[in-house]
Short mmCIF file of C-alpha atoms and ligand atoms in Angstrom, two decimals:
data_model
loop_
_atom_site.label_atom_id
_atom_site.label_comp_id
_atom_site.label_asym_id
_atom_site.label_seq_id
_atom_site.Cartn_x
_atom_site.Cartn_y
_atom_site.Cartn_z
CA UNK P 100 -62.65 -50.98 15.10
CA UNK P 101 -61.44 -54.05 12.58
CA UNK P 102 -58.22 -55.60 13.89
CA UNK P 103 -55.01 -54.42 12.41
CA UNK P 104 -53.92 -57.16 9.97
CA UNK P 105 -50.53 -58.16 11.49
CA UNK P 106 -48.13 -61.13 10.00
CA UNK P 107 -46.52 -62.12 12.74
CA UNK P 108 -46.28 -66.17 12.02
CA UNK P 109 -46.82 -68.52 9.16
CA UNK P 110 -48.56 -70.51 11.35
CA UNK P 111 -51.40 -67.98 11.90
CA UNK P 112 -52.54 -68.06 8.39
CA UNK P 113 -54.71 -69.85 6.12
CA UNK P 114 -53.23 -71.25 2.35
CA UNK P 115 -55.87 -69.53 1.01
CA UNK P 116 -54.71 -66.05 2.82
CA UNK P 117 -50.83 -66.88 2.13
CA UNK P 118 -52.09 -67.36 -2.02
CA UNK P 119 -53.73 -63.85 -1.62
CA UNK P 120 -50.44 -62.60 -0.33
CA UNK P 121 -48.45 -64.37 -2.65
CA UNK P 122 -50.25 -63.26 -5.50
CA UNK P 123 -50.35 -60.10 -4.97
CA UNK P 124 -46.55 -60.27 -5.04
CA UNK P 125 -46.13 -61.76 -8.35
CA UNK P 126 -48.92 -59.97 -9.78
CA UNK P 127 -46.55 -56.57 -8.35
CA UNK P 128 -43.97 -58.40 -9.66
CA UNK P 129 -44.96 -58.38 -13.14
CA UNK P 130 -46.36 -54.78 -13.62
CA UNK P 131 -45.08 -51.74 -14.87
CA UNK P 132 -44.65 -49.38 -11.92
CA UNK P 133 -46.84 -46.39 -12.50
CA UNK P 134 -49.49 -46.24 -9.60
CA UNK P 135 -48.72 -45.76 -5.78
CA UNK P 136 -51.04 -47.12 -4.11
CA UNK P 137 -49.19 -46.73 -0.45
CA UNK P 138 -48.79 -42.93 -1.05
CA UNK P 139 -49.34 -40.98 2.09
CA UNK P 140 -48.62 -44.32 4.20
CA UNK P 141 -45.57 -44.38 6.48
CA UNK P 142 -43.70 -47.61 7.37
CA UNK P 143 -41.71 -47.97 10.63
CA UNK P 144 -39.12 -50.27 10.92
CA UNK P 145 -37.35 -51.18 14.18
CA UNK P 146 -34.10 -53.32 14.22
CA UNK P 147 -32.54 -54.87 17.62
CA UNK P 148 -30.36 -56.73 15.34
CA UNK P 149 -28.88 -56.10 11.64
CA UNK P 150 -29.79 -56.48 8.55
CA UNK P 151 -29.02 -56.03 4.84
CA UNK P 152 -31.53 -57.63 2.50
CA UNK P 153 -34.70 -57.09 5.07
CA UNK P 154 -33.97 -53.60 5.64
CA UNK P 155 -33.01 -52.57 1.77
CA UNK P 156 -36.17 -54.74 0.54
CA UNK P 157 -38.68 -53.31 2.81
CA UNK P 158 -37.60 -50.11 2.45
CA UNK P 159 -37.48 -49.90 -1.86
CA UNK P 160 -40.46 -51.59 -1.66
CA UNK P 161 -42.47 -48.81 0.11
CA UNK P 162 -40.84 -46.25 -2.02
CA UNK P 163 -42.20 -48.09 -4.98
CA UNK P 164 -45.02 -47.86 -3.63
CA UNK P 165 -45.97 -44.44 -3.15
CA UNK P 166 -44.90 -44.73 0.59
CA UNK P 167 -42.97 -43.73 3.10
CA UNK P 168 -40.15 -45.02 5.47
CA UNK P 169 -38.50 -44.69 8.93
CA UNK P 170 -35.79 -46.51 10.34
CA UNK P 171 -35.24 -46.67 13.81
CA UNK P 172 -32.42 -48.73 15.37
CA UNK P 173 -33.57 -50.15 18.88
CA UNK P 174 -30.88 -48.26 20.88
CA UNK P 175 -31.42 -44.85 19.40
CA UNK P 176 -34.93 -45.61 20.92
CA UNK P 177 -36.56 -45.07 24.80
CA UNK P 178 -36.91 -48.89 24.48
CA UNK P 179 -33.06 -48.56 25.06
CA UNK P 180 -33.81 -46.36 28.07
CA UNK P 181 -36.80 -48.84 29.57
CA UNK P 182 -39.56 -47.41 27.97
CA UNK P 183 -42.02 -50.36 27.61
CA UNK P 184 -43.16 -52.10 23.89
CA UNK P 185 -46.50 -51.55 24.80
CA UNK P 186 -45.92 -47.76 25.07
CA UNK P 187 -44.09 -47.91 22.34
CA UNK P 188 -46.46 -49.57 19.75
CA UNK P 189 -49.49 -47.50 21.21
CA UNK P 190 -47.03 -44.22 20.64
CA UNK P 191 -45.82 -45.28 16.84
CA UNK P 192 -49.66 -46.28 16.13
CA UNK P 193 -50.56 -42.56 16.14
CA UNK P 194 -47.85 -41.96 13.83
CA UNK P 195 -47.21 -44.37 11.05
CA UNK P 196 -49.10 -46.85 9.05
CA UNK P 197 -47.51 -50.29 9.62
CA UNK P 198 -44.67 -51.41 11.85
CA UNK P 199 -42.19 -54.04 11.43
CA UNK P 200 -39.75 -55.18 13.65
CA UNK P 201 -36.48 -57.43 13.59
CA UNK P 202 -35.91 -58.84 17.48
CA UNK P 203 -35.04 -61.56 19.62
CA UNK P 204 -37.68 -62.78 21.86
CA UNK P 205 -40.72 -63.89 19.67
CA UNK P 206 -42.36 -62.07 23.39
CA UNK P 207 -41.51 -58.54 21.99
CA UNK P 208 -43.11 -59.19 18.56
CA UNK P 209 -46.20 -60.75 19.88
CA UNK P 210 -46.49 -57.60 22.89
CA UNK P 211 -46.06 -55.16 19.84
CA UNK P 212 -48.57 -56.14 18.42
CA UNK P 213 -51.21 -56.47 21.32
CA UNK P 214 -50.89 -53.23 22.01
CA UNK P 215 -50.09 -51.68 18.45
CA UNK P 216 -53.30 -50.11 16.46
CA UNK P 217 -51.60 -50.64 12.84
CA UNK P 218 -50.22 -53.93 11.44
CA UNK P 219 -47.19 -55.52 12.81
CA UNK P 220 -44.79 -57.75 10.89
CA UNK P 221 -42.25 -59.87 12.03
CA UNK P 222 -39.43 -59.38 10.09
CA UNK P 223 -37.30 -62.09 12.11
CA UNK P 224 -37.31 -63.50 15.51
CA UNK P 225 -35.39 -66.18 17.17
CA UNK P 226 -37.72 -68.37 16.56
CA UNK P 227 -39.22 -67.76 13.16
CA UNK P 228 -38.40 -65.33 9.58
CA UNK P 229 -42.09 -65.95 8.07
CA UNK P 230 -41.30 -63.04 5.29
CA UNK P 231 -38.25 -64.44 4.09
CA UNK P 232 -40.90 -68.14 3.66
CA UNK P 233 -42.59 -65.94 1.60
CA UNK P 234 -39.78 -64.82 -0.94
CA UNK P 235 -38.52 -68.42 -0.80
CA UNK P 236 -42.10 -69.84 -1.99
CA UNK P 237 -42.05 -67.52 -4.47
CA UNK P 238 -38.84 -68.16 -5.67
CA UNK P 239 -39.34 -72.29 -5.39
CA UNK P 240 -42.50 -71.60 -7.59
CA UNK P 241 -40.94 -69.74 -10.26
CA UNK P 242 -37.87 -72.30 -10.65
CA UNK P 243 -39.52 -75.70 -10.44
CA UNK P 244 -43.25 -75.03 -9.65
CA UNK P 245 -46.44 -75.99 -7.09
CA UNK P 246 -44.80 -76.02 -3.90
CA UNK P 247 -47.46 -78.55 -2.22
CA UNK P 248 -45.63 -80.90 -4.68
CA UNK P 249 -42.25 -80.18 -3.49
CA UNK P 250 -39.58 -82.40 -1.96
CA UNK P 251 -37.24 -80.14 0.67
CA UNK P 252 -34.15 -80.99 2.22
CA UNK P 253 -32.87 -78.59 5.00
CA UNK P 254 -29.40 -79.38 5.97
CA UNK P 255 -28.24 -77.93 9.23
CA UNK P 256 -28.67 -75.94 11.85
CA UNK P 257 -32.07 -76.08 13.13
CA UNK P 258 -32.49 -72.74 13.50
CA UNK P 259 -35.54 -70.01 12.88
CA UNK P 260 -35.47 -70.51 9.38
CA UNK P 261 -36.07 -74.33 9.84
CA UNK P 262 -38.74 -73.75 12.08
CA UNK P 263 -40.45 -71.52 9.49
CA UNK P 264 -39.68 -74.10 6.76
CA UNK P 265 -41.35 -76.66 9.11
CA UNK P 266 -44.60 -74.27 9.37
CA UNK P 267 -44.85 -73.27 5.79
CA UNK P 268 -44.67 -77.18 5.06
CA UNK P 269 -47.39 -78.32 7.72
CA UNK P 270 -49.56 -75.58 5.67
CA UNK P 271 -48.56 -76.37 1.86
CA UNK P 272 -48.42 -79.98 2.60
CA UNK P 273 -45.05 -80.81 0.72
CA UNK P 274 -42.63 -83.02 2.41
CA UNK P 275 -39.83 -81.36 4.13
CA UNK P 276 -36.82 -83.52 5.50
CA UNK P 277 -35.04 -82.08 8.13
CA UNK P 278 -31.09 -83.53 8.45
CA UNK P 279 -29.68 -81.62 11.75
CA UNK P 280 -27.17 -82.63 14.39
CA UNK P 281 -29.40 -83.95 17.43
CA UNK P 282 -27.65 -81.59 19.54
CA UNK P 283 -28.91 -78.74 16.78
CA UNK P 284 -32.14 -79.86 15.98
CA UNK P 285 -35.69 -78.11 16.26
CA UNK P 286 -37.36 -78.55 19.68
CA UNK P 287 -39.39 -81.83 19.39
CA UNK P 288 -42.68 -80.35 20.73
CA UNK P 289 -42.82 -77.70 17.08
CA UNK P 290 -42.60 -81.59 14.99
CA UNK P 291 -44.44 -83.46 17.00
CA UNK P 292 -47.04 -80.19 16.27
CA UNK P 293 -46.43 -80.28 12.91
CA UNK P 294 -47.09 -83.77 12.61
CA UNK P 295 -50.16 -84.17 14.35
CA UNK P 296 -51.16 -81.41 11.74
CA UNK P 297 -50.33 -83.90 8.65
CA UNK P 298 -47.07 -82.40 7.77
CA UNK P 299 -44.96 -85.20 5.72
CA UNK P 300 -41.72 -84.17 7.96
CA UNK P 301 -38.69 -86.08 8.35
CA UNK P 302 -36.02 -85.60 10.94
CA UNK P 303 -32.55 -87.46 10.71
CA UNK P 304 -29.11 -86.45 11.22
CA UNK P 305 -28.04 -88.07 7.44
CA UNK P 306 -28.00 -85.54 4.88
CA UNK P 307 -27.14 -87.62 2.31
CA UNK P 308 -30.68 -89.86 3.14
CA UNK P 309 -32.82 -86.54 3.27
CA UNK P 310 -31.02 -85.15 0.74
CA UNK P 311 -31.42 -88.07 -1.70
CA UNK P 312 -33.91 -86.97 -4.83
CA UNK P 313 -34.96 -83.62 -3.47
CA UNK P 314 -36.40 -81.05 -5.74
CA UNK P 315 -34.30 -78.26 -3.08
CA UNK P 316 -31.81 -77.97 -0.82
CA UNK P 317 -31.68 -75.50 1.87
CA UNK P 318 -29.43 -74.12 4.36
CA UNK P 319 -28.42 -71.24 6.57
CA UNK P 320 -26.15 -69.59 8.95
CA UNK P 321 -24.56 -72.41 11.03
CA UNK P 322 -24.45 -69.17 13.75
CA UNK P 323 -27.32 -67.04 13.77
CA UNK P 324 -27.43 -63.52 15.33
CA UNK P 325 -26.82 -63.67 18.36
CA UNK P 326 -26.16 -66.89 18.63
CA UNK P 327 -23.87 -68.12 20.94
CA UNK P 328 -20.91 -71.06 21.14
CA UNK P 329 -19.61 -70.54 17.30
CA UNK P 330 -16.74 -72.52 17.73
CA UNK P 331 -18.14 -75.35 19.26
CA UNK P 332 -21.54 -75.30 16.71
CA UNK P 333 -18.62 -75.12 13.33
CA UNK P 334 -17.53 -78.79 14.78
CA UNK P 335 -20.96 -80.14 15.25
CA UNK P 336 -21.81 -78.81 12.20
CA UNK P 337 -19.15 -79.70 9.61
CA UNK P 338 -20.71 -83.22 8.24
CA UNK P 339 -23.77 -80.97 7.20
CA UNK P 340 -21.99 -78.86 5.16
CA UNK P 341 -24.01 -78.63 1.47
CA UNK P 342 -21.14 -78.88 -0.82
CA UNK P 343 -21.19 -80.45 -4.75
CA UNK P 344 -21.11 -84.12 -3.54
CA UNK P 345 -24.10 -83.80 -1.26
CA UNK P 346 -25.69 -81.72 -4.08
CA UNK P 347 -25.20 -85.52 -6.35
CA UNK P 348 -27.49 -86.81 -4.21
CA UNK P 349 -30.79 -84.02 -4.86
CA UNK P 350 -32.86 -84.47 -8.21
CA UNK P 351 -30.86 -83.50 -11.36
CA UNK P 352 -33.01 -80.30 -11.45
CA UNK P 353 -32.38 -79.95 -7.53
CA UNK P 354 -32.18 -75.91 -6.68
CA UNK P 355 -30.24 -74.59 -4.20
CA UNK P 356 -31.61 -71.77 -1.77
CA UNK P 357 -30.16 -70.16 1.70
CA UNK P 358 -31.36 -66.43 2.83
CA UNK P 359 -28.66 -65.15 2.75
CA UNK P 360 -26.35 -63.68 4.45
CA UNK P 361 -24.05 -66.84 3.42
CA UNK P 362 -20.75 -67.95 4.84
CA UNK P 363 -19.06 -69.97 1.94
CA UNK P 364 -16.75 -72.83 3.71
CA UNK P 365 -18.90 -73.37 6.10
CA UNK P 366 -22.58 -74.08 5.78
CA UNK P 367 -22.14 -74.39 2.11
CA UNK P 368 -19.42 -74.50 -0.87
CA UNK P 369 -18.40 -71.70 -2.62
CA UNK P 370 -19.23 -73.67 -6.11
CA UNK P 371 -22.76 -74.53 -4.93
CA UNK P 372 -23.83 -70.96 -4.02
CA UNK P 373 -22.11 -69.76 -7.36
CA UNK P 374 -23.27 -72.76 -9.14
CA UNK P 375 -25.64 -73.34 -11.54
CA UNK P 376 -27.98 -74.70 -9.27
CA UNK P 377 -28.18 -72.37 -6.93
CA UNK P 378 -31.08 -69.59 -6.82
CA UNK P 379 -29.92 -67.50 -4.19
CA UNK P 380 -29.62 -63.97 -5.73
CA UNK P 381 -33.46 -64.62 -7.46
CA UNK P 382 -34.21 -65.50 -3.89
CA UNK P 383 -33.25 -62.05 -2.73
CA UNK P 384 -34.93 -60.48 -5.21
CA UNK P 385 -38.09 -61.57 -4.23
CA UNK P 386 -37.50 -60.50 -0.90
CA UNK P 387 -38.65 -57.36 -2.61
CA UNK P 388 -41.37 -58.64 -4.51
CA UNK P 389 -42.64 -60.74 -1.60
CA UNK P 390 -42.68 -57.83 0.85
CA UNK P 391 -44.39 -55.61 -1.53
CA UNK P 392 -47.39 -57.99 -1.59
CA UNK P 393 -47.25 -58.68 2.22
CA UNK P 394 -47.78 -54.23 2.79
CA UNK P 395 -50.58 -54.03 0.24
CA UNK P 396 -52.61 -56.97 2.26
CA UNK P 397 -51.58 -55.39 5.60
CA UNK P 398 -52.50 -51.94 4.41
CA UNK P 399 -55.70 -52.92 2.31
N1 CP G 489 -32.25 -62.99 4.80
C1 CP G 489 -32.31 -61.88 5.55
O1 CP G 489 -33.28 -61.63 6.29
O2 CP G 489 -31.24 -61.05 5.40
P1 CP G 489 -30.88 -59.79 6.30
O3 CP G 489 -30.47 -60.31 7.64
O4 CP G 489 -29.75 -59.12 5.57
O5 CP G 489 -32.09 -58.91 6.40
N1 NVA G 490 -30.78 -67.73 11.01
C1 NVA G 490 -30.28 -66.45 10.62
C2 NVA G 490 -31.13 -65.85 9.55
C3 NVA G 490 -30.61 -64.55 9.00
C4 NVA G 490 -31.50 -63.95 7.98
C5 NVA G 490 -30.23 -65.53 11.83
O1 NVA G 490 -31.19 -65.52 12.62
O2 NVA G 490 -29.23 -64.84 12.01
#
């Protein structure tokens, strides 16, 4: 039997199979919606933490295409009562087409799948959020363009979406520099990986020097879900803060992206998210866009 075609990291894939994802997506994108080519396919999704855009996203997206969705929060599950992954993936495999799951350990993803006969994707972890990488190529590539020419800045927390930045740029080859506190910054064993591999990374703790001529600037959640110490992380954090002076310091055309959820004040200014730089709500749009790609190469 052919192996179920999960996404589970960036890191797993080929360029060349991320391009046949990604267009895919723009090429769904772009078309009239008449055909549903998922019909008679059922999607499971399982979330041991929340979500807004992931859930929404996946979920139209199926719909538009001809498909079918469940949702199933982890508690209202036997996983809440101790019933294994592994019983639970080989279960839901009889039943649905393609499972995705939102979770902590990167351990539950990686068991689902083993033991799952339909696709898995990871639709955030801990350690990574490889669909949202998807949405945020696209998005990069619509604004400014080729993304292996791109100049990133990530200012922050270096959290699972900086870790997914640092894969997707170790892949695409464009030059990512990372400005985090040192107390905040991504484990030095994933960069030291990433640069073995070639990847044009640069870790600091200035975000004005990492910042300076970027094509992008990116940020997140200073606390993630489920992360712990808030308090303590809003101090450590503060000088990393992307507001309109930092902003001075990117390329004239400089974007602005963050996933989203966003808290204004505190990983970024109100006026940058609203401002004319920013492409945050074209970013969660192709959320949408992105996914619908992703389930017609899982499901093909
Ligand atoms: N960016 C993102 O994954 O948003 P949600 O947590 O709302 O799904
Ligand atoms: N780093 C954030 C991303 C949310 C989409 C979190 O894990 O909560």
């Amino acid at each position: 039997m052919a192996q179920p075609k999960h996404f589970l990291e960036l890191d797993q894939f080929s360029v060349a199979q991320l391009r046949t994802i990604l267009d895919l997506s723009t090429d769904l994108k772009s078309r009239v919606r008449k055909s549903h080519p998922l019909q008679a396919k059922t999607l499971a999704m399982i979330f041991e933490k929340p979500s807004t855009r992931t859930r929404v996203s996946f979920e139209v997206g199926m719909k538009q295409l001809g498909g079918e969705v469940i949702v199933l929060n982890a508690n209202e599950l036997q996983i809440g009562r101790g019933e294994t992954i592994a019983d639970t993936a080989r279960v839901l495999s009889r039943y649905v087409d393609v499972i995705m799951l939102r979770t902590d350990e990167p351990k539950k993803l990686y068991e689902l799948a083993e033991y799952s006969t339909v696709p898995v994707i990871n639709g955030l972890t801990d350690r990574s959020h490889p669909v949202q990488l998807l949405a945020d190529i696209m998005t990069y590539e619509e604004h400014i363009g080729p993304i292996g020419d791109a100049c990133i800045a990530w200012c922050g927390d270096g959290n699972n979406m900086a870790l997914t930045w640092l894969q997707a740029a170790t892949l695409f080859g464009f030059e990512l520099r990372l400005a985090c506190p040192n107390e905040l910054s991504l484990d030095e064993e994933d960069v030291s990986y990433a640069k073995e591999h070639g990847a044009q990374i640069f870790v600091s703790n200035d975000p004005i020097s990492a910042v300076k001529d970027a094509d992008c600037v990116v940020t997140d959640t200073w606390v993630s879900m489920g992360g712990e110490g808030a308090s303590s992380r809003l101090k450590i954090l503060e000088p990393f803060r992307v507001c309109q002076s930092l902003m001075r310091h990117a390329s004239p055309e400089a974007i602005f992206m963050h996933c989203l959820p966003a808290h204004r004040g505190e990983e970024v200014e109100a006026s940058v998210l609203e401002g004319v730089q920013s492409v945050v709500w074209d970013e969660a749009e192709n959320r949408l866009h992105a996914q619908k790609g992703l389930l017609m190469w899982c499901l093909s």
